GROMACS .gro file of C-alpha atoms in nm:
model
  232
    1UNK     CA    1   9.760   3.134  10.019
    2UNK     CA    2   9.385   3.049   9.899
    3UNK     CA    3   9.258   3.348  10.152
    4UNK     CA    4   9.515   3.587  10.089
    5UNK     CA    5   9.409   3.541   9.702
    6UNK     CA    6   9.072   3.548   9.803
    7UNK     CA    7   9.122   3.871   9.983
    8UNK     CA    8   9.254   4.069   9.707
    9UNK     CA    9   9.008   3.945   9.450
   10UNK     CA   10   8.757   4.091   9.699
   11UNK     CA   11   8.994   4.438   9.718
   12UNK     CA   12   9.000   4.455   9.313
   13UNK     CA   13   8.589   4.404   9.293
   14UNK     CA   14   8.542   4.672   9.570
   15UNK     CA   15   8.759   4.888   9.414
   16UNK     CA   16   8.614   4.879   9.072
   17UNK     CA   17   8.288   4.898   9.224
   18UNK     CA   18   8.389   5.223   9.379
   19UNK     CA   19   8.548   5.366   9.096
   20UNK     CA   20   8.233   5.258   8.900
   21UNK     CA   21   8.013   5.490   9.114
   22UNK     CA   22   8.238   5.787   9.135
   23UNK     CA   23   8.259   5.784   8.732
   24UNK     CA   24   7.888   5.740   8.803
   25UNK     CA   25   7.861   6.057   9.015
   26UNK     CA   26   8.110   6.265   8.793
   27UNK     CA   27   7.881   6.196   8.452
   28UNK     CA   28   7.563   6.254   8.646
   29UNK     CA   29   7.743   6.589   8.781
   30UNK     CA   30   7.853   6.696   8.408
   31UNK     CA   31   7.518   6.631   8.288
   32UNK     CA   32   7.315   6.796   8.526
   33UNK     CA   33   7.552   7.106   8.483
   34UNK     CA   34   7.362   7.439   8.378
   35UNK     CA   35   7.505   7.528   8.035
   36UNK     CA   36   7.383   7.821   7.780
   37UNK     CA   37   7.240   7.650   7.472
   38UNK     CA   38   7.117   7.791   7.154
   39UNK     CA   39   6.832   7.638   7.034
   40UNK     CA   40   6.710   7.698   6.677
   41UNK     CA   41   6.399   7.565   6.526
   42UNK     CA   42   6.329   7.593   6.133
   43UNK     CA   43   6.031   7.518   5.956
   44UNK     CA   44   5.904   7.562   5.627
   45UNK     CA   45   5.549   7.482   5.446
   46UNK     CA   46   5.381   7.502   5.112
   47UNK     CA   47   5.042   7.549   5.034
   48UNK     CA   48   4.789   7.676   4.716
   49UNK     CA   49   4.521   7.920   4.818
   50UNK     CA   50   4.280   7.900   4.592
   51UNK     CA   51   4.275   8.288   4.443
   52UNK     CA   52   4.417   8.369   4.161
   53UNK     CA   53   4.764   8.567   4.200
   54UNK     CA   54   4.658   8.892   4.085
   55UNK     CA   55   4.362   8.900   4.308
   56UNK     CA   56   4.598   8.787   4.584
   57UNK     CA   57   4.868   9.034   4.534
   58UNK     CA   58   4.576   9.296   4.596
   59UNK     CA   59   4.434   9.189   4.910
   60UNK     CA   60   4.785   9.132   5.039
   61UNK     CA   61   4.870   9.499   4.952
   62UNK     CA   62   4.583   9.691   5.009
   63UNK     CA   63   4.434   9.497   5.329
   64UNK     CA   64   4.608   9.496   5.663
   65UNK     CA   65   4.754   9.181   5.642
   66UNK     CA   66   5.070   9.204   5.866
   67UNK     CA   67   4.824   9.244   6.170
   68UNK     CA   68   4.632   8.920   6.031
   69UNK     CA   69   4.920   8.738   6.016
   70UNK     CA   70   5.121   8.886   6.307
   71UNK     CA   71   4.835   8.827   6.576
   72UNK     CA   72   4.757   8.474   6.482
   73UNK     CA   73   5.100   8.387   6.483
   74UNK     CA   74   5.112   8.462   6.889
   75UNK     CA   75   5.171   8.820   6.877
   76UNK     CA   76   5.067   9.197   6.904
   77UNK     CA   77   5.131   9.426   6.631
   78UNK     CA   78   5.203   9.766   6.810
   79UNK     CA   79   5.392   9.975   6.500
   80UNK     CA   80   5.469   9.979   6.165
   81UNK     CA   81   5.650  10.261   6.004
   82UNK     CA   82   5.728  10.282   5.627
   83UNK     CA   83   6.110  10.316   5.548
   84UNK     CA   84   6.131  10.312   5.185
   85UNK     CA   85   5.902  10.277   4.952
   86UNK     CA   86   5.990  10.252   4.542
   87UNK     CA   87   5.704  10.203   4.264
   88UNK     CA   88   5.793  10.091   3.921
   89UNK     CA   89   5.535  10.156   3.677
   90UNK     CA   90   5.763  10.178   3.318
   91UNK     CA   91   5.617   9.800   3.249
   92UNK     CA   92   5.229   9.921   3.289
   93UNK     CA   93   5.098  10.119   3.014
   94UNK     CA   94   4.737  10.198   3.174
   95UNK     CA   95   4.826  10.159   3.559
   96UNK     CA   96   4.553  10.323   3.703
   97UNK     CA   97   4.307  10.132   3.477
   98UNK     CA   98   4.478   9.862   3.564
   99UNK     CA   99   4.489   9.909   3.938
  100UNK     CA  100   4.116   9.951   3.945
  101UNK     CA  101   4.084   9.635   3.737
  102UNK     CA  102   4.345   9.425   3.959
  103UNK     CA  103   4.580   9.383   3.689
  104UNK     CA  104   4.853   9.564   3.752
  105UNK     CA  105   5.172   9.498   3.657
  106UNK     CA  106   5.357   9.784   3.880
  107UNK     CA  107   5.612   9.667   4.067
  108UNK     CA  108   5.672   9.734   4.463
  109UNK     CA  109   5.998   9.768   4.668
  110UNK     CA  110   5.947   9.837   5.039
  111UNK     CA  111   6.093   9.856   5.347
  112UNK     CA  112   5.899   9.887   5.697
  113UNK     CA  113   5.997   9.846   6.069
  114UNK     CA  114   5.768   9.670   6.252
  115UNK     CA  115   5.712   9.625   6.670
  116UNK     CA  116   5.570   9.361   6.789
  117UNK     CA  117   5.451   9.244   7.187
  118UNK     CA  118   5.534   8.914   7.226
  119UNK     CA  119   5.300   8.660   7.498
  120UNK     CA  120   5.521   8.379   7.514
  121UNK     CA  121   5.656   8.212   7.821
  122UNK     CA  122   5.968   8.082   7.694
  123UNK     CA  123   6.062   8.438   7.554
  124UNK     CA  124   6.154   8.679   7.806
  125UNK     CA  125   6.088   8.986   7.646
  126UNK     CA  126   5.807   9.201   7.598
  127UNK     CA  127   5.885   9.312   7.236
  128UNK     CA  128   6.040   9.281   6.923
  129UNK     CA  129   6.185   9.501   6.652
  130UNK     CA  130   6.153   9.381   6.274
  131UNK     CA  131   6.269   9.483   5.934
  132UNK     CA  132   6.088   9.353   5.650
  133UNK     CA  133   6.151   9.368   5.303
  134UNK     CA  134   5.942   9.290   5.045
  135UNK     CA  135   5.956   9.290   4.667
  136UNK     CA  136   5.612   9.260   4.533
  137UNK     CA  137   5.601   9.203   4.116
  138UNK     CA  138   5.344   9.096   3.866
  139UNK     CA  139   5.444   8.730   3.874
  140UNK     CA  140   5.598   8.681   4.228
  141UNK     CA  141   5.654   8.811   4.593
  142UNK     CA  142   5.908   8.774   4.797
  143UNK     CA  143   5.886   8.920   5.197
  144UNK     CA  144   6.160   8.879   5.435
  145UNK     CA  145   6.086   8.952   5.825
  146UNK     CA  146   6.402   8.935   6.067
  147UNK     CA  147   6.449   9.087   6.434
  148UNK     CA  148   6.668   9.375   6.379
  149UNK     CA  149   6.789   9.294   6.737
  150UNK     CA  150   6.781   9.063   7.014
  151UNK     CA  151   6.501   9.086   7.252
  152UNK     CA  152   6.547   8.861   7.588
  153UNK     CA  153   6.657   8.551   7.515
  154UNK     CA  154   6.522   8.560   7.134
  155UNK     CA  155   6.883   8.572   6.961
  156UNK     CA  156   6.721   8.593   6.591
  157UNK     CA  157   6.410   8.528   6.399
  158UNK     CA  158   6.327   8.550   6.078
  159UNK     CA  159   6.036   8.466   5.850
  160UNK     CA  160   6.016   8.443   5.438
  161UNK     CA  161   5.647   8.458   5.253
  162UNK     CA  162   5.681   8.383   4.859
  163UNK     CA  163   5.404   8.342   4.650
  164UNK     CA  164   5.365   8.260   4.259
  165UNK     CA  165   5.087   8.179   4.014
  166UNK     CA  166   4.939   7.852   4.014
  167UNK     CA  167   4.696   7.638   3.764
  168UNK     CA  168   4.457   7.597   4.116
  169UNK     CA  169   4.531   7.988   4.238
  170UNK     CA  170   4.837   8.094   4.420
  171UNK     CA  171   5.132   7.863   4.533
  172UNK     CA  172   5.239   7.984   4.869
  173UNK     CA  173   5.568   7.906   5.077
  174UNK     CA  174   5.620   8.019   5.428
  175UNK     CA  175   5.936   7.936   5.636
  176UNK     CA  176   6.085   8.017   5.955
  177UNK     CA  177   6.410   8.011   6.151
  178UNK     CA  178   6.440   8.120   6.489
  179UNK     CA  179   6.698   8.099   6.763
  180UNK     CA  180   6.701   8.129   7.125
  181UNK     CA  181   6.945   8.130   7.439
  182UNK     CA  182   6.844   7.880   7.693
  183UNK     CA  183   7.007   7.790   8.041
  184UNK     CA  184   6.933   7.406   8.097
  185UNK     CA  185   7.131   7.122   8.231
  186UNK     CA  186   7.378   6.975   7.933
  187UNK     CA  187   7.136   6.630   7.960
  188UNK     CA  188   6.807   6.845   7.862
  189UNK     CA  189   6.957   7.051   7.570
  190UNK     CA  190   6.812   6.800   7.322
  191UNK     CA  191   6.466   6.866   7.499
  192UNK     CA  192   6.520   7.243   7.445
  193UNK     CA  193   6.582   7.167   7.090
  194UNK     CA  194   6.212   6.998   7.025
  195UNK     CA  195   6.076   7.291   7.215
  196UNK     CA  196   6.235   7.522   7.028
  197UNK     CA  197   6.136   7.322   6.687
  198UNK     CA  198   5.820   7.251   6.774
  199UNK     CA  199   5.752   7.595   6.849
  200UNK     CA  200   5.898   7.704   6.483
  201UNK     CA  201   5.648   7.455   6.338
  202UNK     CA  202   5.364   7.580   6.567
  203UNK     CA  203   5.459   7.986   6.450
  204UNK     CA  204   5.490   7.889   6.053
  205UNK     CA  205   5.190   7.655   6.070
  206UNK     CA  206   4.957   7.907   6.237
  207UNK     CA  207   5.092   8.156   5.969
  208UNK     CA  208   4.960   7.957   5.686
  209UNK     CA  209   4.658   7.939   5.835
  210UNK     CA  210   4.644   8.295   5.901
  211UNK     CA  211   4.698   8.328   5.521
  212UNK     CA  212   4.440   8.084   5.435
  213UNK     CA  213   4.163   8.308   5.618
  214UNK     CA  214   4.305   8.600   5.524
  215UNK     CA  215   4.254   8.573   5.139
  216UNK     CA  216   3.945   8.353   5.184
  217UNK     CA  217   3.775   8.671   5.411
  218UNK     CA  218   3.848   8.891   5.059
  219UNK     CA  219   3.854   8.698   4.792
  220UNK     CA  220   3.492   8.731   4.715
  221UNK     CA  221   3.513   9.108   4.735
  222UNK     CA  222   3.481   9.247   4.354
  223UNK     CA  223   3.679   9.572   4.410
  224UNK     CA  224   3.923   9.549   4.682
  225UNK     CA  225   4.002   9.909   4.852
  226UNK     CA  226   4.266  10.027   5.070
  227UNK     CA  227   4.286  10.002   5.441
  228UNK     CA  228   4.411  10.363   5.469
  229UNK     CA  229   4.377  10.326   5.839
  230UNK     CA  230   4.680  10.087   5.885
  231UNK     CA  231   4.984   9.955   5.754
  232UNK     CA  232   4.953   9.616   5.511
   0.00000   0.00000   0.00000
């Protein structure tokens, strides 16, 4: 009677033991499964360059600054092409005075498409279409950049430059959202995640920077002139 108890306590232990490794082997099956994971990474900084607004407004309008800030930020600008374009003058009684001076209070509207070649490993695609929009005024500017499309596995990205006047120059803000379609095993989609954010915080970090040395290349510059060569 002992043994025959015995024997089945022994039965029951196997058995769980079993059933312990093929739960075992179905999790470790689930989570090693390839699934299709979007990954976004969003990142925002704020910064003061010291320049005061109205010299910064200039140098970000009349220099080439989308290249600046495009190519340190990883990529190749290859186009930009002017969409729209609207100038409000009705609050600037001497504009061209004005203009010459940097002081102008003219506001600007515009809209440009912009291609970009992208030389990043995780993307798999060569370029990328963007719309930006910006609304430049005396006492603020706003620019949104956004794909217009998917490229590769790059589902969306977007970037927003404001700036304001500041006691010590020009407050800055830069953020960043951006999205993209991996293909990893369910157990390494957090992992894809930090890539993904760390690579938002790499982009929007190297675009302050990009700012930073930007202005700071111009700001000593008494009369700041057109690049007529290229787009801003």
């Amino acid at each position: 009677m002992n043994r025959n108890a015995w024997t089945t306590s022994r039965v029951g232990t196997l058995v769980a033991i079993v059933l312990l490794v093929v739960a075992a082997v179905a999790v470790a099956v689930w989570s090693l499964r390839p699934v299709s994971h979007l990954a976004i990474g969003a990142h925002q900084t704020r910064f003061v360059v010291p320049c005061d607004y109205d010299k910064f407004r200039q140098i970000m309008v009349r220099k080439n600054a989308t290249a600046a800030i495009v190519e340190r930020s990883g990529m190749e600008l290859i186009d930009v092409q002017i969409r729209d374009l609207q100038v409000d003058a009705s609050a600037d009684d001497r504009p061209l005075l004005n203009a010459i001076r940097g002081k102008s209070k003219m506001n600007l509207d515009a809209i440009r498409q912009i291609r970009v070649r992208l030389d990043d490993p995780a993307i798999d695609a060569d370029e990328l279409a963007l719309r930006q929009q910006a609304t430049i005024e005396a006492d603020s500017m706003n620019v949104v950049t956004k794909s217009i499309a998917a490229a590769g596995n790059l589902e969306s990205y977007q970037t927003t430059l404001e700036a304001r006047p500041s006691d010590d120059g020009t407050e800055v803000q830069v953020t960043v959202e951006m999205k993209v379609r991996v293909d990893v095993p369910k157990l390494f989609t957090n992992r894809a995640d930090t890539r993904v954010q760390e690579a938002a915080e790499n982009a929007i970090n190297e675009q302050a920077r990009s700012i930073e040395m930007f202005i700071a290349e111009h700001a000593d510059k008494r009369l700041i002139l057109p690049d007529l060569g290229g787009g801003n």
